[in-house]
Amino acid sequence: QVQLVESGGGVMQAGGSLRLSCVVSGGTFSAYSMGWFRQAPGKEREFVAAISYRLDETYIRDSVKGRFTISRDNAKKTVYLQMNSLKPEDTAVYYCAANRFGVIKGSSWRPREYEYWGQGTQVSVSS
């Protein structure tokens, strides 16, 4: 059974930074591509970032490019989302997800591509 547990969320003022972590247990973490998604109240879940299993490719949402960075440590079975220069519009519940297809592809922004999901961590950014 694959389980994903996110942590690192919190309340931050605009301009601040947070680093989210997602630890994966069960399954074969090093073979999965990993993604981060977010969902704000009343809105659909949206893609934020993804990273391939070999760490050699990342895919970042345009609105967070230059501010957010996705990384992973296969030895620790952990994926990270470093978020800098936070804005109020970044407020959402952030979810990590695992895709058994390890390579980034054109559809990696679709939530339905990911088989496993964490429970989410809240990020709130005040102006």
CSV table of C-alpha atoms in Angstrom, one decimal:
chain,number,residue,atom,x,y,z
A,1,GLN,CA,0.0,0.0,0.0
A,2,VAL,CA,1.4,3.4,-1.1
A,3,GLN,CA,1.0,6.2,1.4
A,4,LEU,CA,1.9,9.9,0.9
A,5,VAL,CA,2.2,12.3,3.8
A,6,GLU,CA,2.7,16.0,3.3
A,7,SER,CA,4.0,18.5,5.8
A,8,GLY,CA,5.4,22.0,6.0
A,9,GLY,CA,2.3,24.0,5.3
A,10,GLY,CA,1.4,27.0,7.4
A,11,VAL,CA,0.5,30.7,7.5
A,12,MET,CA,2.9,33.1,5.9
A,13,GLN,CA,2.9,36.7,5.0
A,14,ALA,CA,3.3,37.7,1.3
A,15,GLY,CA,6.9,37.5,0.2
A,16,GLY,CA,7.8,34.8,2.6
A,17,SER,CA,8.9,31.2,1.9
A,18,LEU,CA,7.8,27.7,2.8
A,19,ARG,CA,9.1,24.3,1.9
A,20,LEU,CA,6.6,21.5,1.6
A,21,SER,CA,7.7,17.9,2.1
A,22,CYS,CA,6.0,14.7,1.0
A,23,VAL,CA,7.2,11.3,2.3
A,24,VAL,CA,6.2,8.2,0.5
A,25,SER,CA,6.0,4.8,2.0
A,26,GLY,CA,5.3,1.5,0.3
A,27,GLY,CA,5.6,1.1,-3.5
A,28,THR,CA,8.8,2.0,-5.4
A,29,PHE,CA,9.3,5.7,-4.9
A,30,SER,CA,12.4,5.9,-7.1
A,31,ALA,CA,10.3,4.6,-10.1
A,32,TYR,CA,7.5,7.2,-9.8
A,33,SER,CA,7.2,10.6,-11.2
A,34,MET,CA,5.9,13.0,-8.5
A,35,GLY,CA,3.7,15.9,-8.7
A,36,TRP,CA,2.4,18.8,-6.5
A,37,PHE,CA,-1.2,20.1,-7.0
A,38,ARG,CA,-3.2,22.7,-5.1
A,39,GLN,CA,-6.8,23.4,-4.5
A,40,ALA,CA,-8.2,26.7,-3.3
A,41,PRO,CA,-11.7,27.0,-1.8
A,42,GLY,CA,-14.4,26.8,-4.5
A,43,LYS,CA,-11.8,26.0,-7.3
A,44,GLU,CA,-10.7,22.9,-9.1
A,45,ARG,CA,-7.5,21.2,-8.2
A,46,GLU,CA,-4.7,22.5,-10.3
A,47,PHE,CA,-1.2,21.4,-11.3
A,48,VAL,CA,1.8,23.1,-9.7
A,49,ALA,CA,4.9,21.1,-10.5
A,50,ALA,CA,6.1,17.6,-11.4
A,51,ILE,CA,9.5,15.8,-11.4
A,52,SER,CA,10.6,12.7,-13.2
A,53,TYR,CA,11.8,9.6,-11.5
A,54,ARG,CA,15.4,10.3,-12.5
A,55,LEU,CA,15.3,13.9,-11.3
A,56,ASP,CA,16.4,15.0,-14.8
A,57,GLU,CA,13.2,16.7,-15.8
A,58,THR,CA,10.8,19.1,-14.1
A,59,TYR,CA,7.6,20.7,-15.2
A,60,ILE,CA,6.4,23.9,-13.5
A,61,ARG,CA,3.2,25.8,-13.7
A,62,ASP,CA,3.8,29.1,-15.5
A,63,SER,CA,2.3,31.2,-12.7
A,64,VAL,CA,4.9,29.9,-10.2
A,65,LYS,CA,8.0,29.7,-12.4
A,66,GLY,CA,10.9,31.4,-10.8
A,67,ARG,CA,9.3,31.2,-7.4
A,68,PHE,CA,8.6,27.5,-6.8
A,69,THR,CA,11.1,24.6,-7.2
A,70,ILE,CA,10.3,20.9,-7.1
A,71,SER,CA,13.0,18.5,-6.0
A,72,ARG,CA,13.3,15.0,-4.7
A,73,ASP,CA,15.5,12.7,-2.7
A,74,ASN,CA,15.1,9.1,-3.7
A,75,ALA,CA,17.1,7.9,-0.8
A,76,LYS,CA,14.7,9.6,1.6
A,77,LYS,CA,11.6,8.8,-0.5
A,78,THR,CA,10.7,12.4,-0.3
A,79,VAL,CA,9.6,15.1,-2.7
A,80,TYR,CA,9.8,18.8,-1.9
A,81,LEU,CA,8.2,22.0,-3.1
A,82,GLN,CA,10.2,25.1,-2.2
A,83,MET,CA,8.0,28.1,-2.4
A,84,ASN,CA,9.5,31.6,-2.4
A,85,SER,CA,8.0,35.0,-2.8
A,86,LEU,CA,4.6,33.7,-1.8
A,87,LYS,CA,1.5,35.6,-2.9
A,88,PRO,CA,-2.0,35.6,-1.4
A,89,GLU,CA,-3.2,33.8,-4.6
A,90,ASP,CA,-0.9,30.8,-3.6
A,91,THR,CA,-3.3,30.1,-0.7
A,92,ALA,CA,-4.6,26.6,-1.1
A,93,VAL,CA,-4.4,23.0,0.2
A,94,TYR,CA,-1.3,21.5,-1.4
A,95,TYR,CA,-1.3,17.8,-2.4
A,96,CYS,CA,1.5,15.6,-3.5
A,97,ALA,CA,0.8,12.8,-5.9
A,98,ALA,CA,2.6,9.8,-7.3
A,99,ASN,CA,2.5,8.5,-10.9
A,100,ARG,CA,3.7,5.0,-11.6
A,101,PHE,CA,4.8,6.3,-15.1
A,102,GLY,CA,8.2,7.8,-14.1
A,103,VAL,CA,8.8,10.1,-17.0
A,104,ILE,CA,7.2,13.5,-17.4
A,105,LYS,CA,4.8,13.6,-20.3
A,106,GLY,CA,2.4,16.1,-21.9
A,107,SER,CA,-0.4,15.0,-19.7
A,108,SER,CA,1.5,15.1,-16.4
A,109,TRP,CA,-0.6,18.2,-15.5
A,110,ARG,CA,-3.7,16.1,-15.2
A,111,PRO,CA,-4.7,14.9,-11.8
A,112,ARG,CA,-6.1,11.7,-13.2
A,113,GLU,CA,-2.5,10.7,-14.3
A,114,TYR,CA,-1.6,10.1,-10.7
A,115,GLU,CA,-2.6,7.0,-8.9
A,116,TYR,CA,-1.6,7.9,-5.3
A,117,TRP,CA,-2.4,11.0,-3.3
A,118,GLY,CA,-1.6,12.5,0.0
A,119,GLN,CA,-4.1,14.1,2.4
A,120,GLY,CA,-2.9,17.7,1.7
A,121,THR,CA,-1.4,20.5,3.7
A,122,GLN,CA,-2.8,24.0,4.1
A,123,VAL,CA,-0.8,27.0,2.9
A,124,SER,CA,-2.3,30.4,3.7
A,125,VAL,CA,-0.6,33.6,2.5
A,126,SER,CA,-1.7,36.9,3.9
A,127,SER,CA,-1.2,40.3,2.2
